[in-house]
Short mmCIF file of C-alpha atoms and ligand atoms in Angstrom, two decimals:
data_model
loop_
_atom_site.label_atom_id
_atom_site.label_comp_id
_atom_site.label_asym_id
_atom_site.label_seq_id
_atom_site.Cartn_x
_atom_site.Cartn_y
_atom_site.Cartn_z
CA MET W 83 17.70 -41.05 -23.34
CA SER W 84 16.28 -39.20 -26.28
CA ASP W 85 16.92 -35.49 -26.71
CA PHE W 86 13.40 -35.02 -27.98
CA VAL W 87 10.36 -33.72 -26.17
CA THR W 88 8.13 -36.68 -25.26
CA PRO W 89 4.38 -36.22 -25.16
CA GLY W 90 3.05 -36.61 -21.65
CA VAL W 91 6.44 -36.23 -19.95
CA PRO W 92 6.74 -33.00 -17.96
CA ALA W 93 9.08 -30.50 -19.61
CA ASP W 94 10.16 -27.04 -18.76
CA ALA W 95 7.65 -24.44 -20.02
CA ALA W 96 10.34 -22.09 -21.31
CA GLU W 97 12.02 -24.89 -23.27
CA LEU W 98 8.72 -25.96 -24.80
CA ILE W 99 7.99 -22.40 -25.87
CA ALA W 100 11.44 -22.01 -27.45
CA LEU W 101 11.12 -25.27 -29.44
CA ASP W 102 7.57 -24.41 -30.46
CA ARG W 103 8.67 -21.03 -31.78
CA ALA W 104 11.51 -22.63 -33.69
CA HIS W 105 9.58 -25.41 -35.43
CA VAL W 106 5.80 -25.30 -35.12
CA TRP W 107 3.53 -23.24 -37.31
CA HIS W 108 0.29 -22.25 -35.59
CA PRO W 109 -3.12 -21.49 -37.16
CA TYR W 110 -3.53 -18.09 -38.82
CA ALA W 111 -0.05 -17.22 -37.59
CA SER W 112 3.32 -15.97 -38.67
CA MET W 113 6.24 -18.40 -38.50
CA THR W 114 8.84 -15.66 -38.66
CA ASP W 115 7.28 -13.48 -35.97
CA PRO W 116 5.03 -15.80 -33.98
CA ALA W 117 2.61 -14.52 -31.35
CA PRO W 118 2.85 -16.28 -27.98
CA ALA W 119 1.43 -19.81 -27.66
CA TYR W 120 0.89 -21.18 -24.16
CA PRO W 121 1.91 -24.82 -23.64
CA VAL W 122 -0.91 -26.95 -22.21
CA VAL W 123 0.02 -30.23 -20.53
CA GLY W 124 -3.33 -31.44 -19.28
CA ALA W 125 -7.03 -30.71 -19.11
CA GLN W 126 -9.79 -31.91 -16.83
CA GLY W 127 -13.46 -30.95 -16.78
CA VAL W 128 -13.56 -27.33 -17.96
CA ARG W 129 -10.00 -26.52 -16.89
CA LEU W 130 -6.79 -26.35 -18.89
CA GLN W 131 -3.50 -26.96 -17.14
CA PHE W 132 -0.66 -24.83 -18.46
CA ALA W 133 2.97 -26.04 -18.37
CA ASP W 134 3.85 -23.12 -16.09
CA GLY W 135 1.48 -24.49 -13.46
CA ARG W 136 -1.48 -22.17 -14.06
CA GLU W 137 -4.97 -23.67 -14.28
CA VAL W 138 -7.57 -21.74 -16.26
CA VAL W 139 -11.23 -22.14 -17.17
CA ASP W 140 -11.66 -22.92 -20.87
CA GLY W 141 -14.01 -20.39 -22.46
CA MET W 142 -13.49 -21.79 -25.97
CA SER W 143 -14.28 -25.54 -25.79
CA SER W 144 -11.24 -25.99 -28.04
CA TRP W 145 -12.88 -24.19 -30.93
CA TRP W 146 -16.42 -25.10 -29.84
CA ALA W 147 -15.86 -28.84 -29.88
CA ALA W 148 -15.27 -30.01 -26.28
CA ILE W 149 -18.91 -29.66 -25.24
CA HIS W 150 -18.66 -32.11 -22.32
CA GLY W 151 -15.30 -30.81 -21.13
CA TYR W 152 -12.03 -32.75 -20.98
CA ARG W 153 -11.41 -36.32 -19.83
CA HIS W 154 -15.09 -37.10 -19.63
CA PRO W 155 -15.25 -40.64 -18.20
CA VAL W 156 -17.83 -41.90 -20.73
CA LEU W 157 -15.94 -40.50 -23.73
CA ASP W 158 -12.58 -41.67 -22.40
CA ALA W 159 -13.99 -45.17 -21.93
CA ALA W 160 -15.42 -45.19 -25.47
CA ALA W 161 -12.03 -44.27 -26.91
CA ARG W 162 -10.21 -46.88 -24.78
CA ASP W 163 -12.68 -49.65 -25.64
CA GLN W 164 -12.29 -48.91 -29.32
CA LEU W 165 -8.50 -48.78 -28.97
CA ASP W 166 -8.65 -52.36 -27.68
CA ARG W 167 -10.53 -53.43 -30.82
CA MET W 168 -8.92 -51.39 -33.61
CA SER W 169 -7.81 -47.78 -34.02
CA HIS W 170 -8.43 -47.62 -37.69
CA VAL W 171 -9.35 -49.60 -40.75
CA MET W 172 -9.74 -48.37 -44.31
CA PHE W 173 -13.29 -47.56 -45.36
CA GLY W 174 -13.03 -48.56 -49.02
CA GLY W 175 -14.68 -51.98 -49.29
CA LEU W 176 -14.83 -52.37 -45.49
CA THR W 177 -17.21 -51.04 -42.87
CA HIS W 178 -17.48 -51.23 -39.08
CA PRO W 179 -20.07 -50.94 -36.29
CA GLY W 180 -18.89 -47.47 -35.19
CA ALA W 181 -19.54 -45.90 -38.58
CA ILE W 182 -22.89 -47.64 -38.92
CA GLY W 183 -23.96 -46.67 -35.40
CA LEU W 184 -22.92 -43.08 -35.90
CA ALA W 185 -24.73 -42.80 -39.24
CA GLN W 186 -27.90 -44.19 -37.61
CA ARG W 187 -27.67 -41.69 -34.76
CA LEU W 188 -27.03 -38.72 -37.07
CA VAL W 189 -29.96 -39.64 -39.30
CA ALA W 190 -32.18 -39.95 -36.22
CA ILE W 191 -31.38 -36.52 -34.74
CA THR W 192 -31.31 -34.42 -37.93
CA GLY W 193 -34.22 -33.25 -40.08
CA GLU W 194 -36.63 -35.81 -41.54
CA GLY W 195 -35.43 -36.92 -44.96
CA LEU W 196 -31.68 -36.67 -44.41
CA GLU W 197 -30.93 -40.36 -44.83
CA HIS W 198 -27.39 -40.77 -46.11
CA VAL W 199 -24.10 -39.94 -44.43
CA PHE W 200 -20.65 -39.36 -45.94
CA PHE W 201 -17.87 -39.19 -43.33
CA SER W 202 -14.78 -37.04 -43.68
CA ASP W 203 -11.91 -35.83 -41.57
CA SER W 204 -12.64 -32.14 -41.01
CA GLY W 205 -15.35 -29.55 -41.34
CA SER W 206 -13.80 -27.90 -44.39
CA VAL W 207 -13.69 -31.24 -46.17
CA SER W 208 -17.32 -31.96 -45.30
CA VAL W 209 -18.26 -28.68 -47.01
CA GLU W 210 -16.06 -29.60 -50.00
CA VAL W 211 -17.98 -32.88 -50.18
CA ALA W 212 -21.30 -31.02 -49.96
CA ILE W 213 -20.26 -28.78 -52.85
CA LYS W 214 -19.11 -31.80 -54.84
CA MET W 215 -22.43 -33.55 -54.14
CA ALA W 216 -24.33 -30.49 -55.36
CA MET W 217 -22.30 -30.16 -58.55
CA GLN W 218 -22.46 -33.90 -59.29
CA TYR W 219 -26.20 -33.78 -58.66
CA TRP W 220 -26.55 -31.29 -61.52
CA GLN W 221 -24.22 -33.31 -63.73
CA GLY W 222 -26.55 -36.23 -63.11
CA ARG W 223 -29.33 -34.10 -64.51
CA GLY W 224 -27.26 -33.22 -67.55
CA GLU W 225 -26.43 -29.69 -66.42
CA SER W 226 -23.08 -28.15 -65.63
CA ARG W 227 -23.64 -25.89 -62.64
CA THR W 228 -20.56 -24.70 -60.78
CA ARG W 229 -21.72 -21.49 -59.13
CA LEU W 230 -22.75 -21.22 -55.53
CA PHE W 231 -24.93 -18.66 -53.81
CA THR W 232 -24.38 -17.55 -50.23
CA ILE W 233 -24.79 -14.61 -47.87
CA ARG W 234 -22.10 -12.18 -46.80
CA GLY W 235 -20.49 -12.66 -43.41
CA GLY W 236 -20.18 -16.45 -43.63
CA TYR W 237 -17.35 -18.85 -42.91
CA HIS W 238 -17.21 -22.36 -44.35
CA GLY W 239 -13.59 -23.45 -44.06
CA ASP W 240 -10.03 -22.80 -45.18
CA THR W 241 -9.73 -25.02 -48.27
CA PHE W 242 -10.07 -23.36 -51.67
CA ALA W 243 -13.64 -24.30 -52.53
CA THR W 244 -14.83 -23.30 -49.06
CA MET W 245 -12.81 -20.06 -48.94
CA ALA W 246 -14.68 -19.00 -52.06
CA VAL W 247 -17.96 -18.94 -50.10
CA CYS W 248 -16.51 -17.22 -47.02
CA ASP W 249 -17.25 -13.53 -46.62
CA PRO W 250 -15.58 -11.75 -49.54
CA VAL W 251 -14.34 -8.88 -47.36
CA GLY W 252 -13.49 -10.51 -44.03
CA GLY W 253 -12.61 -13.90 -45.57
CA MET W 254 -9.32 -12.82 -47.17
CA HIS W 255 -10.63 -13.10 -50.75
CA SER W 256 -8.32 -10.26 -51.68
CA LEU W 257 -5.34 -12.59 -51.16
CA TRP W 258 -6.83 -15.13 -53.55
CA ALA W 259 -8.83 -13.08 -56.02
CA ASP W 260 -7.30 -14.84 -59.03
CA ALA W 261 -7.42 -18.33 -57.56
CA LEU W 262 -11.01 -18.45 -56.30
CA PRO W 263 -14.17 -19.09 -58.31
CA GLN W 264 -16.54 -16.12 -58.25
CA HIS W 265 -19.77 -16.98 -56.47
CA VAL W 266 -22.92 -14.95 -55.81
CA PHE W 267 -23.28 -13.10 -52.49
CA ALA W 268 -26.57 -11.88 -51.05
CA PRO W 269 -26.59 -9.31 -48.24
CA ARG W 270 -26.12 -10.44 -44.67
CA PRO W 271 -29.46 -10.95 -42.91
CA PRO W 272 -30.22 -8.00 -40.62
CA GLY W 273 -30.99 -8.55 -36.93
CA GLY W 274 -34.48 -8.69 -35.51
CA GLU W 275 -37.00 -11.50 -35.21
CA ASP W 276 -39.02 -10.63 -38.30
CA LEU W 277 -37.92 -11.21 -41.83
CA ASP W 278 -36.84 -7.92 -43.42
CA PRO W 279 -38.87 -7.49 -46.64
CA GLY W 280 -36.07 -5.45 -48.25
CA TRP W 281 -33.57 -8.26 -47.66
CA LEU W 282 -36.00 -10.83 -49.00
CA ALA W 283 -36.72 -8.83 -52.16
CA GLU W 284 -33.04 -8.25 -52.90
CA THR W 285 -32.04 -11.85 -52.20
CA ARG W 286 -34.91 -13.20 -54.26
CA GLN W 287 -34.02 -10.99 -57.19
CA LEU W 288 -30.37 -12.02 -57.04
CA LEU W 289 -31.19 -15.72 -56.86
CA GLU W 290 -33.74 -15.42 -59.65
CA ARG W 291 -31.16 -13.71 -61.86
CA HIS W 292 -28.69 -16.58 -61.33
CA ARG W 293 -31.19 -19.42 -61.04
CA GLY W 294 -29.98 -21.24 -64.15
CA GLU W 295 -26.34 -21.41 -63.08
CA VAL W 296 -26.45 -21.82 -59.30
CA ALA W 297 -25.92 -25.39 -58.05
CA ALA W 298 -26.71 -24.65 -54.42
CA VAL W 299 -27.24 -22.04 -51.74
CA VAL W 300 -24.73 -22.56 -48.91
CA VAL W 301 -25.28 -20.89 -45.53
CA GLU W 302 -24.75 -21.26 -41.81
CA PRO W 303 -28.22 -21.22 -40.25
CA ILE W 304 -28.99 -18.79 -37.37
CA VAL W 305 -25.38 -18.13 -36.34
CA GLN W 306 -22.62 -17.00 -38.67
CA ASN W 307 -19.69 -18.26 -36.69
CA ALA W 308 -16.08 -17.44 -37.59
CA GLY W 309 -17.29 -14.85 -40.11
CA GLY W 310 -18.34 -12.54 -37.28
CA MET W 311 -20.40 -14.35 -34.61
CA ARG W 312 -23.58 -12.76 -35.88
CA PHE W 313 -27.06 -14.13 -35.23
CA HIS W 314 -30.06 -14.03 -37.51
CA SER W 315 -33.66 -15.06 -37.01
CA PRO W 316 -34.71 -18.57 -38.09
CA ALA W 317 -37.12 -16.73 -40.41
CA TYR W 318 -34.18 -16.14 -42.81
CA VAL W 319 -33.40 -19.84 -42.96
CA THR W 320 -37.05 -20.61 -43.65
CA ALA W 321 -37.09 -17.95 -46.38
CA LEU W 322 -33.99 -19.41 -48.05
CA ARG W 323 -35.56 -22.87 -48.00
CA LYS W 324 -38.69 -21.47 -49.68
CA LEU W 325 -36.68 -19.63 -52.33
CA THR W 326 -34.46 -22.62 -53.14
CA THR W 327 -37.48 -24.89 -53.41
CA GLU W 328 -39.27 -22.41 -55.66
CA PHE W 329 -36.25 -22.05 -57.97
CA GLY W 330 -35.31 -25.74 -57.85
CA ILE W 331 -31.89 -25.07 -56.31
CA LEU W 332 -30.27 -27.23 -53.62
CA LEU W 333 -29.88 -25.91 -50.07
CA ILE W 334 -26.70 -26.79 -48.17
CA LEU W 335 -26.75 -25.90 -44.46
CA ASP W 336 -23.39 -25.75 -42.72
CA GLU W 337 -24.05 -26.64 -39.09
CA ILE W 338 -20.44 -27.32 -38.21
CA GLY W 339 -20.59 -24.44 -35.73
CA THR W 340 -24.26 -24.53 -34.74
CA GLY W 341 -24.83 -28.29 -34.48
CA PHE W 342 -25.26 -30.48 -31.40
CA GLY W 343 -27.03 -27.98 -29.15
CA ARG W 344 -24.81 -24.89 -29.23
CA THR W 345 -27.62 -22.44 -30.09
CA GLY W 346 -30.13 -23.98 -27.69
CA ALA W 347 -31.65 -26.26 -30.37
CA MET W 348 -30.06 -29.61 -31.25
CA PHE W 349 -29.62 -28.22 -34.77
CA ALA W 350 -30.44 -24.75 -36.07
CA HIS W 351 -32.37 -26.23 -39.01
CA LEU W 352 -34.74 -27.88 -36.55
CA ALA W 353 -35.31 -24.52 -34.84
CA ALA W 354 -36.11 -23.03 -38.25
CA ASP W 355 -38.28 -26.05 -39.07
CA VAL W 356 -36.58 -26.66 -42.42
CA VAL W 357 -34.77 -29.64 -43.90
CA PRO W 358 -31.82 -28.88 -46.16
CA ASP W 359 -30.94 -31.08 -49.12
CA ILE W 360 -27.41 -31.39 -47.77
CA LEU W 361 -26.18 -30.85 -44.20
CA CYS W 362 -22.61 -30.49 -42.89
CA VAL W 363 -21.72 -31.32 -39.29
CA GLY W 364 -18.37 -31.46 -37.51
CA LYS W 365 -16.64 -29.72 -34.60
CA ALA W 366 -18.70 -30.92 -31.56
CA MET W 367 -19.56 -34.26 -33.21
CA THR W 368 -16.66 -35.97 -31.44
CA ALA W 369 -16.94 -33.67 -28.40
CA GLY W 370 -13.45 -32.33 -29.03
CA TYR W 371 -11.69 -35.72 -28.96
CA LEU W 372 -10.78 -36.49 -32.57
CA THR W 373 -11.17 -34.87 -35.92
CA MET W 374 -14.22 -36.00 -37.86
CA ALA W 375 -17.06 -34.43 -39.84
CA ALA W 376 -19.99 -35.64 -41.91
CA THR W 377 -22.09 -34.60 -44.87
CA LEU W 378 -25.69 -35.81 -44.85
CA CYS W 379 -28.05 -35.74 -47.81
CA THR W 380 -31.50 -36.74 -48.97
CA PRO W 381 -32.21 -39.77 -51.19
CA GLU W 382 -33.02 -37.36 -54.02
CA VAL W 383 -29.55 -35.83 -53.87
CA ALA W 384 -27.99 -39.31 -53.67
CA ARG W 385 -29.96 -40.44 -56.73
CA GLY W 386 -28.88 -37.34 -58.63
CA VAL W 387 -25.21 -37.78 -57.75
CA CYS W 388 -25.18 -41.48 -58.58
CA GLY W 389 -27.28 -41.10 -61.71
CA GLY W 390 -24.61 -38.96 -63.39
CA GLY W 391 -21.71 -39.90 -65.64
CA ALA W 392 -19.48 -41.08 -62.80
CA GLY W 393 -22.27 -43.01 -61.10
CA LEU W 394 -20.37 -42.52 -57.85
CA LEU W 395 -19.43 -39.78 -55.43
CA MET W 396 -15.79 -39.14 -56.25
CA HIS W 397 -14.36 -38.59 -52.78
CA GLY W 398 -12.66 -40.78 -50.15
CA PRO W 399 -10.38 -39.50 -47.37
CA THR W 400 -7.72 -41.93 -46.09
CA TYR W 401 -9.00 -41.71 -42.53
CA MET W 402 -12.67 -41.76 -43.57
CA ALA W 403 -14.99 -42.89 -40.74
CA ASN W 404 -12.04 -43.44 -38.39
CA PRO W 405 -13.26 -46.00 -35.82
CA LEU W 406 -11.79 -44.19 -32.80
CA ALA W 407 -13.52 -40.97 -33.78
CA ALA W 408 -16.75 -42.80 -34.60
CA ALA W 409 -16.77 -44.57 -31.22
CA VAL W 410 -16.33 -41.30 -29.33
CA ALA W 411 -18.93 -39.58 -31.51
CA CYS W 412 -21.47 -42.34 -30.76
CA ALA W 413 -20.79 -41.96 -27.03
CA ASN W 414 -21.12 -38.18 -27.37
CA LEU W 415 -24.49 -38.49 -29.13
CA ASP W 416 -25.66 -40.90 -26.43
CA LEU W 417 -24.70 -38.31 -23.80
CA LEU W 418 -26.62 -35.67 -25.76
CA ALA W 419 -29.61 -38.03 -26.02
CA THR W 420 -30.06 -37.81 -22.23
CA GLY W 421 -31.17 -34.21 -22.85
CA ALA W 422 -29.07 -32.75 -20.03
CA TRP W 423 -27.48 -30.34 -22.53
CA ARG W 424 -30.72 -28.35 -22.82
CA GLU W 425 -30.70 -27.22 -19.22
CA GLN W 426 -26.93 -26.68 -19.35
CA VAL W 427 -27.14 -24.44 -22.42
CA THR W 428 -30.10 -22.51 -20.98
CA GLY W 429 -28.16 -21.96 -17.75
CA ILE W 430 -25.08 -20.74 -19.64
CA GLU W 431 -27.25 -18.41 -21.71
CA ALA W 432 -28.72 -16.83 -18.56
CA GLY W 433 -25.29 -16.58 -16.90
CA LEU W 434 -23.71 -14.94 -19.94
CA ARG W 435 -26.59 -12.47 -20.31
CA ALA W 436 -26.25 -11.40 -16.70
CA GLY W 437 -22.45 -11.28 -16.71
CA LEU W 438 -21.92 -9.60 -20.07
CA ALA W 439 -24.37 -6.77 -19.36
CA ALA W 440 -21.41 -5.03 -17.67
CA ALA W 441 -19.74 -4.67 -21.08
CA GLU W 442 -22.57 -2.62 -22.55
CA GLY W 443 -21.58 1.01 -22.94
CA LEU W 444 -17.86 0.38 -22.32
CA PRO W 445 -15.51 2.35 -24.57
CA LYS W 446 -14.80 0.60 -27.89
CA VAL W 447 -17.67 -1.87 -27.35
CA ALA W 448 -20.02 -1.90 -30.34
CA ASP W 449 -22.40 -4.67 -29.33
CA VAL W 450 -23.00 -7.36 -26.73
CA ARG W 451 -25.04 -10.42 -27.67
CA VAL W 452 -25.85 -13.89 -26.36
CA LEU W 453 -27.54 -16.89 -27.97
CA GLY W 454 -27.57 -20.32 -26.37
CA ALA W 455 -24.05 -21.10 -25.15
CA ILE W 456 -22.50 -18.32 -27.23
CA GLY W 457 -21.54 -14.96 -25.75
CA VAL W 458 -20.09 -12.12 -27.81
CA ILE W 459 -18.62 -8.69 -27.15
CA GLU W 460 -18.13 -7.00 -30.50
CA THR W 461 -15.58 -4.19 -30.40
CA VAL W 462 -15.15 -1.06 -32.47
CA GLY W 463 -12.15 -1.93 -34.64
CA PRO W 464 -9.97 -5.02 -34.31
CA VAL W 465 -9.23 -6.32 -30.81
CA ASP W 466 -5.73 -6.28 -29.40
CA VAL W 467 -5.48 -10.07 -29.16
CA ARG W 468 -2.54 -10.08 -26.80
CA ALA W 469 -3.99 -7.51 -24.37
CA VAL W 470 -7.37 -9.29 -24.26
CA THR W 471 -5.82 -12.74 -23.89
CA GLU W 472 -3.61 -11.60 -21.03
CA ALA W 473 -6.43 -9.79 -19.25
CA ALA W 474 -8.58 -12.95 -19.51
CA LEU W 475 -5.75 -15.15 -18.23
CA ALA W 476 -5.30 -12.77 -15.30
CA SER W 477 -8.97 -13.52 -14.54
CA GLY W 478 -8.22 -17.26 -14.81
CA VAL W 479 -9.92 -17.82 -18.16
CA TRP W 480 -8.72 -18.92 -21.59
CA LEU W 481 -10.22 -16.86 -24.43
CA ARG W 482 -9.09 -16.58 -28.03
CA PRO W 483 -10.41 -13.30 -29.45
CA PHE W 484 -10.16 -12.56 -33.17
CA SER W 485 -11.06 -9.77 -35.57
CA ASN W 486 -13.38 -7.44 -33.62
CA LEU W 487 -14.70 -10.16 -31.33
CA ILE W 488 -14.19 -11.18 -27.72
CA TYR W 489 -16.38 -14.24 -27.47
CA THR W 490 -16.99 -17.46 -25.59
CA MET W 491 -18.39 -20.85 -26.53
CA PRO W 492 -17.83 -22.68 -23.25
CA PRO W 493 -18.30 -26.42 -22.65
CA TYR W 494 -21.93 -27.20 -21.80
CA VAL W 495 -20.79 -28.64 -18.46
CA THR W 496 -19.45 -25.27 -17.28
CA GLY W 497 -20.93 -24.53 -13.84
CA ALA W 498 -22.63 -21.24 -12.92
CA ALA W 499 -19.61 -19.85 -11.02
CA ASP W 500 -17.29 -20.58 -13.94
CA VAL W 501 -19.74 -19.01 -16.43
CA THR W 502 -19.70 -15.87 -14.28
CA ARG W 503 -15.92 -16.00 -14.28
CA ILE W 504 -15.80 -16.30 -18.08
CA ALA W 505 -18.13 -13.30 -18.45
CA GLU W 506 -15.98 -11.29 -16.03
CA ALA W 507 -12.88 -12.22 -18.00
CA MET W 508 -14.54 -11.07 -21.23
CA VAL W 509 -15.51 -7.75 -19.66
CA SER W 510 -12.01 -7.38 -18.26
CA GLY W 511 -10.68 -8.14 -21.77
CA ALA W 512 -12.93 -5.46 -23.25
CA ARG W 513 -11.64 -2.95 -20.68
CA ALA W 514 -8.03 -3.87 -21.48
CA ASN W 515 -8.79 -3.52 -25.18
CA ALA W 516 -10.20 -0.04 -24.59
CA ARG W 517 -6.99 1.02 -22.86
CA VAL W 518 -4.59 0.10 -25.68
C1 PLP Z 649 -15.10 -24.52 -38.17
C2 PLP Z 649 -16.04 -24.43 -39.28
C3 PLP Z 649 -15.74 -24.99 -40.55
C4 PLP Z 649 -14.43 -25.66 -40.84
O1 PLP Z 649 -14.22 -26.80 -40.07
P1 PLP Z 649 -12.72 -27.38 -39.89
O2 PLP Z 649 -12.92 -28.64 -39.12
O3 PLP Z 649 -11.94 -26.34 -39.16
O4 PLP Z 649 -12.18 -27.62 -41.26
C5 PLP Z 649 -16.68 -24.87 -41.55
N1 PLP Z 649 -17.86 -24.25 -41.33
C6 PLP Z 649 -18.20 -23.73 -40.14
C7 PLP Z 649 -19.53 -23.09 -39.96
C8 PLP Z 649 -17.29 -23.78 -39.08
O5 PLP Z 649 -17.63 -23.25 -37.90
#
């Protein structure tokens, strides 16, 4: 018998926790003084099964990815079928039906004119690829453009190029001031349905001033996700498309958080009725099964990139277009094509609105907002992560608050009673946060 922990074999929760604390570094976490991590040994539908026997409703969709819940029969079957054919094959010089089928599907459901698909292994890398595409596009036109233009409050990933376009205050730029390229930041779009003329004037002026050096504008349309869970009107996305077209600058939309129905539209760029030059998708693309992302672009961008000195896009992850991930992603997009997600997201939106109203006016609550299957309680000052997490678990719900946000992005298949439970857990979390 091995002395090692074996995946899938029941182990004592306390032992797992001790080994985890000794060896495993968690995201955005200290290794020397780790916060608690709860061992999960199974998941089914919208429920996570903890090693200590507890079963909780998942309010996070595993970072917004598991939109159809866990162990979905169609997705499980797609993964198993592909496993029987091949788990992986290199993508240099070879191709396979999964990648081709997924590219076809992505082209079909995204804005008219996005024709070409570059697969990568995570969202951050897909944004890196988008940035590379934009810079190579300008090289192809005989110009060296390495600056990017974005809005404050964004989040585009944890790699160096993407960190440089994350919010300069909340995005930990201070840690990396000397290592990051300096890009141009426009103000964060204010709330409200109508485009704010002051914002437009300032943003236009800033872009005009830098028009000769900016390769691309990079933004998350409609929802700024990990940068603060803030929503802006589609009118701002439309305005940025107009400005970039006028100044001849590329527009990169990062829909890694907003894509595949989360906001109530299949993609936020479709709700804003714009087509970007380059589009990044990830997270929910494989419905939370495997890591995969994609960067789509127009034929004009592709011609620009390939017309330059290199003549090629210089990127190629080892696990590019992984067949297992592609098979699950195709099955996921076929599930989405049935359209059931629309009613599910609308139902979640209504449930969250009703349930989260109880948080309005609570001490230390600054704002409560809901859009599609996203519910947010914004607090005054940073949340006490531990107090909120424990209060939510006591209500039978898994939440992962951060910064000044208690939020949910539940699986689309979450039923009305469980949505109510998630909202109650968030309100209970806000109350607990007010007490500490
Ligand atoms: C999560 C996210 C990323 C980064 O994706 P990873 O797969 O974590 O690298 C980039 N942009 C947005 C908008 C995201 O939500």
